Short mmCIF file of N, CA and C and ligand atoms in Angstrom, two decimals:
data_model
loop_
_atom_site.label_atom_id
_atom_site.label_comp_id
_atom_site.label_asym_id
_atom_site.label_seq_id
_atom_site.Cartn_x
_atom_site.Cartn_y
_atom_site.Cartn_z
N MET A 15 -7.56 17.32 3.36
CA MET A 15 -7.62 15.87 3.61
C MET A 15 -6.32 15.43 4.29
N THR A 16 -6.42 14.61 5.33
CA THR A 16 -5.22 14.13 6.01
C THR A 16 -4.49 13.12 5.11
N PRO A 17 -3.18 13.28 4.94
CA PRO A 17 -2.47 12.38 4.02
C PRO A 17 -2.48 10.92 4.48
N VAL A 18 -2.53 10.03 3.50
CA VAL A 18 -2.26 8.61 3.74
C VAL A 18 -0.78 8.48 4.11
N LEU A 19 -0.48 7.63 5.06
CA LEU A 19 0.90 7.43 5.49
C LEU A 19 1.46 6.19 4.78
N ILE A 20 2.55 6.39 4.03
CA ILE A 20 3.23 5.28 3.37
C ILE A 20 4.53 5.03 4.13
N LEU A 21 4.63 3.88 4.76
CA LEU A 21 5.83 3.53 5.51
C LEU A 21 6.50 2.35 4.83
N MET A 22 7.82 2.28 4.97
CA MET A 22 8.55 1.15 4.38
C MET A 22 9.76 0.83 5.25
N GLY A 23 10.19 -0.43 5.15
CA GLY A 23 11.25 -0.89 6.02
C GLY A 23 12.63 -0.38 5.66
N SER A 24 12.80 0.07 4.43
CA SER A 24 14.12 0.52 3.97
C SER A 24 13.94 1.47 2.80
N GLN A 25 14.92 2.35 2.64
CA GLN A 25 14.95 3.21 1.45
C GLN A 25 14.92 2.36 0.18
N SER A 26 15.48 1.15 0.27
CA SER A 26 15.53 0.28 -0.92
C SER A 26 14.14 -0.20 -1.35
N ASP A 27 13.13 0.00 -0.51
CA ASP A 27 11.76 -0.39 -0.87
C ASP A 27 11.06 0.67 -1.73
N TRP A 28 11.63 1.87 -1.80
CA TRP A 28 10.94 2.98 -2.47
C TRP A 28 10.63 2.73 -3.95
N PRO A 29 11.56 2.12 -4.74
CA PRO A 29 11.22 1.87 -6.14
C PRO A 29 9.92 1.07 -6.31
N VAL A 30 9.59 0.22 -5.36
CA VAL A 30 8.30 -0.49 -5.38
C VAL A 30 7.21 0.39 -4.78
N MET A 31 7.47 0.96 -3.62
CA MET A 31 6.42 1.67 -2.88
C MET A 31 6.00 2.98 -3.55
N GLN A 32 6.86 3.51 -4.42
CA GLN A 32 6.48 4.73 -5.13
C GLN A 32 5.25 4.52 -6.02
N HIS A 33 4.96 3.26 -6.35
CA HIS A 33 3.77 2.98 -7.15
C HIS A 33 2.48 3.21 -6.36
N ALA A 34 2.56 3.07 -5.04
CA ALA A 34 1.41 3.44 -4.20
C ALA A 34 1.23 4.95 -4.24
N ALA A 35 2.34 5.66 -4.14
CA ALA A 35 2.27 7.13 -4.16
C ALA A 35 1.75 7.64 -5.50
N THR A 36 2.20 7.02 -6.59
CA THR A 36 1.74 7.44 -7.93
C THR A 36 0.23 7.25 -8.06
N MET A 37 -0.26 6.11 -7.58
CA MET A 37 -1.71 5.85 -7.66
C MET A 37 -2.48 6.88 -6.84
N LEU A 38 -1.97 7.18 -5.64
CA LEU A 38 -2.65 8.18 -4.80
C LEU A 38 -2.63 9.55 -5.48
N ASN A 39 -1.50 9.89 -6.10
CA ASN A 39 -1.44 11.15 -6.87
C ASN A 39 -2.52 11.17 -7.95
N ASP A 40 -2.61 10.05 -8.69
CA ASP A 40 -3.57 9.97 -9.80
C ASP A 40 -5.01 10.15 -9.30
N LEU A 41 -5.26 9.73 -8.06
CA LEU A 41 -6.62 9.79 -7.51
C LEU A 41 -6.83 11.01 -6.61
N GLY A 42 -5.84 11.90 -6.60
CA GLY A 42 -6.01 13.14 -5.84
C GLY A 42 -6.04 12.95 -4.35
N VAL A 43 -5.30 11.96 -3.86
CA VAL A 43 -5.24 11.70 -2.41
C VAL A 43 -3.83 12.05 -1.91
N PRO A 44 -3.70 12.96 -0.94
CA PRO A 44 -2.37 13.31 -0.44
C PRO A 44 -1.74 12.18 0.36
N TRP A 45 -0.41 12.17 0.38
CA TRP A 45 0.31 11.10 1.08
C TRP A 45 1.61 11.66 1.65
N GLN A 46 2.14 10.94 2.64
CA GLN A 46 3.47 11.21 3.18
C GLN A 46 4.19 9.88 3.27
N ALA A 47 5.47 9.86 2.94
CA ALA A 47 6.24 8.61 2.99
C ALA A 47 7.40 8.74 3.96
N ARG A 48 7.73 7.61 4.59
CA ARG A 48 8.80 7.62 5.60
C ARG A 48 9.35 6.20 5.75
N VAL A 49 10.64 6.10 6.05
CA VAL A 49 11.25 4.80 6.35
C VAL A 49 11.17 4.56 7.85
N VAL A 50 10.58 3.43 8.22
CA VAL A 50 10.52 2.98 9.63
C VAL A 50 10.75 1.48 9.59
N SER A 51 11.80 1.01 10.21
CA SER A 51 12.13 -0.41 10.13
C SER A 51 11.73 -1.15 11.40
N ALA A 52 11.01 -2.26 11.22
CA ALA A 52 10.61 -3.07 12.38
C ALA A 52 11.82 -3.63 13.11
N HIS A 53 12.93 -3.82 12.37
CA HIS A 53 14.10 -4.47 12.98
C HIS A 53 15.21 -3.48 13.33
N ARG A 54 15.36 -2.44 12.49
CA ARG A 54 16.48 -1.51 12.72
C ARG A 54 16.08 -0.31 13.58
N THR A 55 14.80 0.05 13.55
CA THR A 55 14.32 1.17 14.39
C THR A 55 13.02 0.75 15.08
N PRO A 56 13.03 -0.35 15.83
CA PRO A 56 11.78 -0.85 16.42
C PRO A 56 11.14 0.15 17.37
N ASP A 57 11.96 1.02 17.99
CA ASP A 57 11.44 2.01 18.94
C ASP A 57 10.53 3.05 18.26
N LEU A 58 10.66 3.19 16.93
CA LEU A 58 9.87 4.22 16.24
C LEU A 58 8.47 3.77 15.87
N LEU A 59 8.21 2.46 15.92
CA LEU A 59 6.93 1.96 15.43
C LEU A 59 5.75 2.50 16.23
N GLN A 60 5.86 2.39 17.55
CA GLN A 60 4.75 2.81 18.40
C GLN A 60 4.54 4.33 18.31
N SER A 61 5.63 5.09 18.35
CA SER A 61 5.48 6.55 18.31
C SER A 61 4.94 6.99 16.95
N ALA A 62 5.33 6.30 15.88
CA ALA A 62 4.81 6.65 14.56
C ALA A 62 3.31 6.43 14.49
N MET A 63 2.82 5.35 15.10
CA MET A 63 1.39 5.07 15.07
C MET A 63 0.62 5.99 16.04
N GLN A 64 1.25 6.35 17.16
CA GLN A 64 0.61 7.32 18.07
C GLN A 64 0.43 8.66 17.36
N GLN A 65 1.47 9.08 16.63
CA GLN A 65 1.38 10.34 15.88
C GLN A 65 0.31 10.23 14.79
N ALA A 66 0.27 9.07 14.11
CA ALA A 66 -0.74 8.86 13.05
C ALA A 66 -2.15 8.97 13.63
N GLU A 67 -2.35 8.44 14.84
CA GLU A 67 -3.69 8.53 15.47
C GLU A 67 -4.01 9.98 15.81
N ARG A 68 -3.01 10.71 16.34
CA ARG A 68 -3.24 12.14 16.66
C ARG A 68 -3.58 12.92 15.40
N ASP A 69 -2.92 12.57 14.28
CA ASP A 69 -3.14 13.28 13.02
C ASP A 69 -4.41 12.81 12.30
N ALA A 70 -5.06 11.76 12.81
CA ALA A 70 -6.25 11.17 12.17
C ALA A 70 -5.94 10.69 10.75
N VAL A 71 -4.78 10.03 10.61
CA VAL A 71 -4.43 9.40 9.33
C VAL A 71 -5.50 8.35 9.00
N PRO A 72 -6.05 8.38 7.76
CA PRO A 72 -7.16 7.45 7.46
C PRO A 72 -6.71 6.02 7.18
N VAL A 73 -5.54 5.86 6.54
CA VAL A 73 -5.04 4.55 6.15
C VAL A 73 -3.52 4.58 6.20
N VAL A 74 -2.92 3.48 6.65
CA VAL A 74 -1.46 3.32 6.60
C VAL A 74 -1.14 2.25 5.55
N ILE A 75 -0.24 2.57 4.64
CA ILE A 75 0.29 1.58 3.69
C ILE A 75 1.70 1.25 4.15
N ALA A 76 1.99 -0.04 4.32
CA ALA A 76 3.31 -0.43 4.83
C ALA A 76 3.92 -1.49 3.93
N GLY A 77 5.11 -1.20 3.40
CA GLY A 77 5.81 -2.14 2.54
C GLY A 77 7.07 -2.64 3.21
N ALA A 78 7.34 -3.93 3.06
CA ALA A 78 8.57 -4.49 3.63
C ALA A 78 8.91 -5.77 2.90
N GLY A 79 10.20 -6.12 2.95
CA GLY A 79 10.67 -7.33 2.30
C GLY A 79 11.32 -8.28 3.28
N GLY A 80 11.47 -9.52 2.86
CA GLY A 80 12.14 -10.52 3.71
C GLY A 80 11.30 -10.89 4.91
N ALA A 81 11.85 -10.75 6.12
CA ALA A 81 11.11 -11.11 7.33
C ALA A 81 9.83 -10.27 7.47
N ALA A 82 9.86 -9.03 6.97
CA ALA A 82 8.66 -8.21 6.72
C ALA A 82 7.70 -8.13 7.90
N HIS A 83 8.21 -7.77 9.05
CA HIS A 83 7.34 -7.63 10.23
C HIS A 83 6.65 -6.27 10.33
N LEU A 84 7.06 -5.32 9.48
CA LEU A 84 6.58 -3.94 9.65
C LEU A 84 5.06 -3.79 9.63
N PRO A 85 4.35 -4.30 8.60
CA PRO A 85 2.90 -4.06 8.59
C PRO A 85 2.20 -4.63 9.82
N GLY A 86 2.53 -5.83 10.20
CA GLY A 86 1.88 -6.46 11.35
C GLY A 86 2.18 -5.75 12.65
N MET A 87 3.42 -5.31 12.82
CA MET A 87 3.77 -4.60 14.06
C MET A 87 3.09 -3.23 14.12
N LEU A 88 3.01 -2.54 12.98
CA LEU A 88 2.29 -1.27 12.96
C LEU A 88 0.82 -1.49 13.33
N ALA A 89 0.23 -2.54 12.75
CA ALA A 89 -1.19 -2.84 13.02
C ALA A 89 -1.42 -3.14 14.50
N ALA A 90 -0.40 -3.70 15.15
CA ALA A 90 -0.54 -4.02 16.58
C ALA A 90 -0.65 -2.76 17.43
N PHE A 91 -0.16 -1.64 16.90
CA PHE A 91 -0.14 -0.39 17.68
C PHE A 91 -1.28 0.56 17.34
N THR A 92 -2.15 0.18 16.40
CA THR A 92 -3.18 1.14 15.97
C THR A 92 -4.43 0.42 15.47
N ALA A 93 -5.54 1.16 15.47
CA ALA A 93 -6.78 0.66 14.85
C ALA A 93 -6.98 1.27 13.46
N ILE A 94 -6.03 2.12 13.02
CA ILE A 94 -6.07 2.62 11.64
C ILE A 94 -5.86 1.42 10.71
N PRO A 95 -6.66 1.30 9.62
CA PRO A 95 -6.42 0.17 8.70
C PRO A 95 -5.00 0.19 8.13
N VAL A 96 -4.34 -0.96 8.16
CA VAL A 96 -2.98 -1.10 7.62
C VAL A 96 -3.03 -2.01 6.40
N LEU A 97 -2.52 -1.51 5.28
CA LEU A 97 -2.43 -2.30 4.04
C LEU A 97 -0.98 -2.70 3.85
N GLY A 98 -0.71 -3.99 3.78
CA GLY A 98 0.66 -4.48 3.69
C GLY A 98 1.05 -4.83 2.27
N VAL A 99 2.23 -4.37 1.87
CA VAL A 99 2.75 -4.66 0.53
C VAL A 99 4.02 -5.49 0.66
N PRO A 100 3.99 -6.74 0.19
CA PRO A 100 5.21 -7.56 0.21
C PRO A 100 6.18 -7.08 -0.88
N VAL A 101 7.37 -6.68 -0.46
CA VAL A 101 8.39 -6.23 -1.41
C VAL A 101 9.28 -7.42 -1.76
N SER A 102 9.62 -7.51 -3.03
CA SER A 102 10.47 -8.63 -3.48
C SER A 102 11.81 -8.64 -2.76
N SER A 103 12.21 -9.80 -2.32
CA SER A 103 13.52 -9.97 -1.71
C SER A 103 14.45 -10.63 -2.72
N LYS A 104 15.77 -10.44 -2.52
CA LYS A 104 16.74 -11.00 -3.48
C LYS A 104 16.66 -12.53 -3.52
N GLN A 105 16.63 -13.15 -2.35
CA GLN A 105 16.79 -14.60 -2.31
C GLN A 105 15.51 -15.35 -2.63
N LEU A 106 14.38 -14.88 -2.09
CA LEU A 106 13.13 -15.65 -2.20
C LEU A 106 12.05 -14.91 -3.01
N LYS A 107 12.45 -13.83 -3.66
CA LYS A 107 11.59 -13.13 -4.64
C LYS A 107 10.27 -12.62 -4.05
N GLY A 108 10.22 -12.42 -2.77
CA GLY A 108 9.02 -11.82 -2.17
C GLY A 108 8.02 -12.83 -1.63
N LEU A 109 8.24 -14.11 -1.90
CA LEU A 109 7.34 -15.12 -1.31
C LEU A 109 7.47 -15.11 0.21
N ASP A 110 8.71 -14.89 0.68
CA ASP A 110 8.94 -14.76 2.13
C ASP A 110 8.17 -13.57 2.69
N SER A 111 8.25 -12.43 1.99
CA SER A 111 7.57 -11.21 2.44
C SER A 111 6.06 -11.44 2.47
N LEU A 112 5.54 -12.06 1.41
CA LEU A 112 4.09 -12.31 1.31
C LEU A 112 3.62 -13.19 2.47
N LEU A 113 4.30 -14.29 2.69
CA LEU A 113 3.86 -15.22 3.73
C LEU A 113 3.98 -14.59 5.11
N SER A 114 5.00 -13.75 5.30
CA SER A 114 5.15 -13.07 6.59
C SER A 114 4.00 -12.10 6.83
N ILE A 115 3.67 -11.30 5.80
CA ILE A 115 2.65 -10.26 6.00
C ILE A 115 1.25 -10.85 6.07
N VAL A 116 1.00 -11.89 5.26
CA VAL A 116 -0.37 -12.41 5.16
C VAL A 116 -0.76 -13.26 6.38
N GLN A 117 0.22 -13.82 7.06
CA GLN A 117 -0.09 -14.77 8.13
C GLN A 117 -0.22 -14.08 9.48
N MET A 118 -1.10 -13.10 9.56
CA MET A 118 -1.36 -12.44 10.84
C MET A 118 -2.23 -13.35 11.71
N PRO A 119 -1.98 -13.34 13.03
CA PRO A 119 -2.84 -14.13 13.91
C PRO A 119 -4.22 -13.48 14.03
N LYS A 120 -5.21 -14.32 14.28
CA LYS A 120 -6.58 -13.82 14.46
C LYS A 120 -6.61 -12.71 15.51
N GLY A 121 -7.24 -11.61 15.17
CA GLY A 121 -7.39 -10.52 16.14
C GLY A 121 -6.60 -9.27 15.81
N VAL A 122 -5.60 -9.39 14.92
CA VAL A 122 -4.85 -8.21 14.47
C VAL A 122 -4.79 -8.30 12.93
N ALA A 123 -5.49 -7.40 12.26
CA ALA A 123 -5.67 -7.53 10.81
C ALA A 123 -4.70 -6.66 10.03
N VAL A 124 -4.15 -7.24 8.96
CA VAL A 124 -3.43 -6.48 7.93
C VAL A 124 -4.04 -6.88 6.58
N GLY A 125 -4.44 -5.90 5.80
CA GLY A 125 -4.92 -6.19 4.45
C GLY A 125 -3.74 -6.38 3.54
N THR A 126 -3.52 -7.61 3.06
CA THR A 126 -2.29 -7.93 2.33
C THR A 126 -2.52 -7.87 0.83
N LEU A 127 -1.66 -7.13 0.14
CA LEU A 127 -1.75 -6.97 -1.31
C LEU A 127 -0.77 -7.91 -2.00
N ALA A 128 -0.74 -7.85 -3.32
CA ALA A 128 0.15 -8.69 -4.12
C ALA A 128 1.62 -8.27 -3.93
N ILE A 129 2.52 -9.16 -4.29
CA ILE A 129 3.95 -8.87 -4.22
C ILE A 129 4.32 -7.79 -5.25
N GLY A 130 5.09 -6.81 -4.81
CA GLY A 130 5.74 -5.89 -5.74
C GLY A 130 4.88 -4.73 -6.22
N GLU A 131 5.19 -4.26 -7.44
CA GLU A 131 4.62 -3.01 -7.95
C GLU A 131 3.09 -3.05 -8.04
N ALA A 132 2.53 -4.19 -8.48
CA ALA A 132 1.07 -4.28 -8.59
C ALA A 132 0.44 -4.16 -7.20
N GLY A 133 1.06 -4.80 -6.23
CA GLY A 133 0.54 -4.71 -4.87
C GLY A 133 0.63 -3.30 -4.32
N ALA A 134 1.73 -2.62 -4.61
CA ALA A 134 1.88 -1.24 -4.12
C ALA A 134 0.84 -0.33 -4.78
N ALA A 135 0.67 -0.47 -6.09
CA ALA A 135 -0.33 0.36 -6.78
C ALA A 135 -1.72 0.06 -6.24
N ASN A 136 -2.03 -1.21 -6.04
CA ASN A 136 -3.35 -1.57 -5.52
C ASN A 136 -3.54 -1.13 -4.08
N ALA A 137 -2.47 -1.04 -3.32
CA ALA A 137 -2.58 -0.50 -1.96
C ALA A 137 -3.02 0.96 -2.03
N GLY A 138 -2.45 1.71 -2.98
CA GLY A 138 -2.87 3.09 -3.17
C GLY A 138 -4.33 3.18 -3.60
N LEU A 139 -4.71 2.28 -4.53
CA LEU A 139 -6.10 2.24 -5.01
C LEU A 139 -7.05 1.89 -3.87
N LEU A 140 -6.71 0.88 -3.09
CA LEU A 140 -7.58 0.45 -2.00
C LEU A 140 -7.68 1.53 -0.91
N ALA A 141 -6.58 2.20 -0.65
CA ALA A 141 -6.62 3.31 0.32
C ALA A 141 -7.60 4.38 -0.16
N ALA A 142 -7.56 4.69 -1.46
CA ALA A 142 -8.49 5.68 -2.00
C ALA A 142 -9.93 5.18 -1.90
N GLN A 143 -10.14 3.90 -2.15
CA GLN A 143 -11.49 3.34 -2.04
C GLN A 143 -12.01 3.42 -0.61
N ILE A 144 -11.14 3.17 0.37
CA ILE A 144 -11.54 3.27 1.78
C ILE A 144 -11.92 4.72 2.10
N ILE A 145 -11.08 5.65 1.65
CA ILE A 145 -11.38 7.08 1.89
C ILE A 145 -12.66 7.46 1.15
N GLY A 146 -12.88 6.85 -0.01
CA GLY A 146 -14.06 7.16 -0.82
C GLY A 146 -15.37 6.75 -0.19
N VAL A 147 -15.33 5.92 0.83
CA VAL A 147 -16.58 5.56 1.53
C VAL A 147 -17.22 6.81 2.12
N THR A 148 -16.39 7.74 2.58
CA THR A 148 -16.93 8.95 3.21
C THR A 148 -16.59 10.23 2.43
N ASP A 149 -15.84 10.10 1.34
CA ASP A 149 -15.43 11.28 0.55
C ASP A 149 -15.92 11.08 -0.89
N ALA A 150 -17.00 11.76 -1.24
CA ALA A 150 -17.62 11.53 -2.55
C ALA A 150 -16.70 11.91 -3.70
N ALA A 151 -15.88 12.94 -3.53
CA ALA A 151 -14.99 13.38 -4.62
C ALA A 151 -13.96 12.30 -4.93
N VAL A 152 -13.40 11.69 -3.88
CA VAL A 152 -12.43 10.61 -4.10
C VAL A 152 -13.12 9.40 -4.72
N ARG A 153 -14.33 9.10 -4.23
CA ARG A 153 -15.08 7.95 -4.79
C ARG A 153 -15.32 8.16 -6.28
N GLN A 154 -15.65 9.37 -6.69
CA GLN A 154 -15.90 9.64 -8.11
C GLN A 154 -14.61 9.49 -8.93
N ARG A 155 -13.48 9.89 -8.35
CA ARG A 155 -12.21 9.74 -9.09
C ARG A 155 -11.85 8.26 -9.23
N VAL A 156 -12.15 7.46 -8.21
CA VAL A 156 -11.91 6.01 -8.33
C VAL A 156 -12.81 5.43 -9.42
N GLN A 157 -14.06 5.85 -9.44
CA GLN A 157 -14.99 5.34 -10.46
C GLN A 157 -14.53 5.75 -11.85
N ALA A 158 -14.01 6.97 -12.00
CA ALA A 158 -13.51 7.43 -13.31
C ALA A 158 -12.29 6.62 -13.74
N PHE A 159 -11.42 6.32 -12.77
CA PHE A 159 -10.24 5.48 -13.05
C PHE A 159 -10.67 4.11 -13.56
N ARG A 160 -11.67 3.52 -12.90
CA ARG A 160 -12.14 2.20 -13.30
C ARG A 160 -12.80 2.25 -14.68
N ALA A 161 -13.53 3.32 -14.96
CA ALA A 161 -14.19 3.46 -16.26
C ALA A 161 -13.14 3.60 -17.38
N ALA A 162 -12.08 4.37 -17.09
CA ALA A 162 -11.02 4.57 -18.09
C ALA A 162 -10.30 3.25 -18.36
N GLN A 163 -10.12 2.47 -17.31
CA GLN A 163 -9.48 1.16 -17.45
C GLN A 163 -10.32 0.24 -18.33
N ARG A 164 -11.64 0.29 -18.12
CA ARG A 164 -12.55 -0.53 -18.92
C ARG A 164 -12.48 -0.09 -20.39
N GLU A 165 -12.48 1.20 -20.63
CA GLU A 165 -12.40 1.72 -22.01
C GLU A 165 -11.13 1.25 -22.69
N HIS A 166 -10.03 1.27 -21.93
CA HIS A 166 -8.75 0.85 -22.49
C HIS A 166 -8.81 -0.60 -22.96
N VAL A 167 -9.46 -1.45 -22.15
CA VAL A 167 -9.61 -2.86 -22.53
C VAL A 167 -10.52 -2.98 -23.74
N MET A 168 -11.64 -2.27 -23.71
CA MET A 168 -12.64 -2.40 -24.79
C MET A 168 -12.09 -1.88 -26.11
N ASN A 169 -11.20 -0.90 -26.07
CA ASN A 169 -10.65 -0.33 -27.30
C ASN A 169 -9.35 -1.00 -27.74
N GLY A 170 -8.97 -2.05 -27.03
CA GLY A 170 -7.73 -2.75 -27.37
C GLY A 170 -7.90 -3.54 -28.67
N PRO A 171 -6.78 -4.07 -29.20
CA PRO A 171 -6.86 -4.81 -30.45
C PRO A 171 -7.68 -6.09 -30.27
N SER A 172 -8.45 -6.45 -31.32
CA SER A 172 -9.16 -7.73 -31.26
C SER A 172 -8.16 -8.84 -31.50
N LEU A 173 -8.36 -9.94 -30.84
CA LEU A 173 -7.41 -11.05 -30.89
C LEU A 173 -7.93 -12.10 -31.88
N GLU A 174 -7.05 -12.51 -32.77
CA GLU A 174 -7.44 -13.53 -33.75
C GLU A 174 -6.35 -14.58 -33.82
N LEU A 175 -6.75 -15.79 -34.09
CA LEU A 175 -5.76 -16.86 -34.29
C LEU A 175 -5.07 -16.66 -35.62
N PRO A 176 -3.78 -16.92 -35.70
CA PRO A 176 -3.09 -16.81 -37.01
C PRO A 176 -3.66 -17.82 -37.99
N GLN A 177 -3.71 -17.43 -39.29
CA GLN A 177 -4.24 -18.33 -40.34
C GLN A 177 -3.28 -19.48 -40.57
C1 RP5 B 211 13.45 -5.13 4.97
O1 RP5 B 211 14.64 -5.64 4.52
C2 RP5 B 211 13.18 -3.95 4.09
O2 RP5 B 211 11.78 -3.74 4.01
C3 RP5 B 211 13.77 -4.33 2.77
O3 RP5 B 211 12.80 -4.84 1.88
C4 RP5 B 211 14.76 -5.44 3.14
C5 RP5 B 211 16.17 -5.14 2.75
O4 RP5 B 211 16.54 -3.89 3.29
P1 RP5 B 211 17.95 -3.23 2.92
O5 RP5 B 211 18.99 -4.19 3.37
O6 RP5 B 211 17.94 -3.07 1.41
O7 RP5 B 211 17.97 -1.92 3.63
O8 RP5 B 211 13.49 -4.74 6.31
#
């Protein structure tokens, strides 16, 4: 299986983006991670997406914080689905990243996830679901994950009001 490509704007994004990698590991989907910055290494964006197309990468997950142009710029260079993860920023706590990634103009799509770790994990889950459309083994592992999650909720403590 061709690995999912996990890109991020900075090494400092990895503590968040590693949750996408963990989810992909849990679902048996291979991945590769790399730092590519829309602002610090803009020349690498196009070549990275050209290589991804040659490699037939099924999904790109892109995390960035602050001005967060990475997911949208990657999407501009490829027809591979791009899932954007807003990483929390120091000053604006990721609301800046979210609004930057989610506000793509009509005609260039980025699937935008939640801010932070939940969004990164769900990007991994959604990537597996996309691959699962044509890969029955991955689809079954996603279904097993969802069933285990349901069991965990159903077996949780019953909630009662204090007397
Ligand atoms: C963005 O700027 C990165 O995605 C990161 O979230 C943020 C801060 O980067 P560093 O200054 O920590 O490298 O481009």
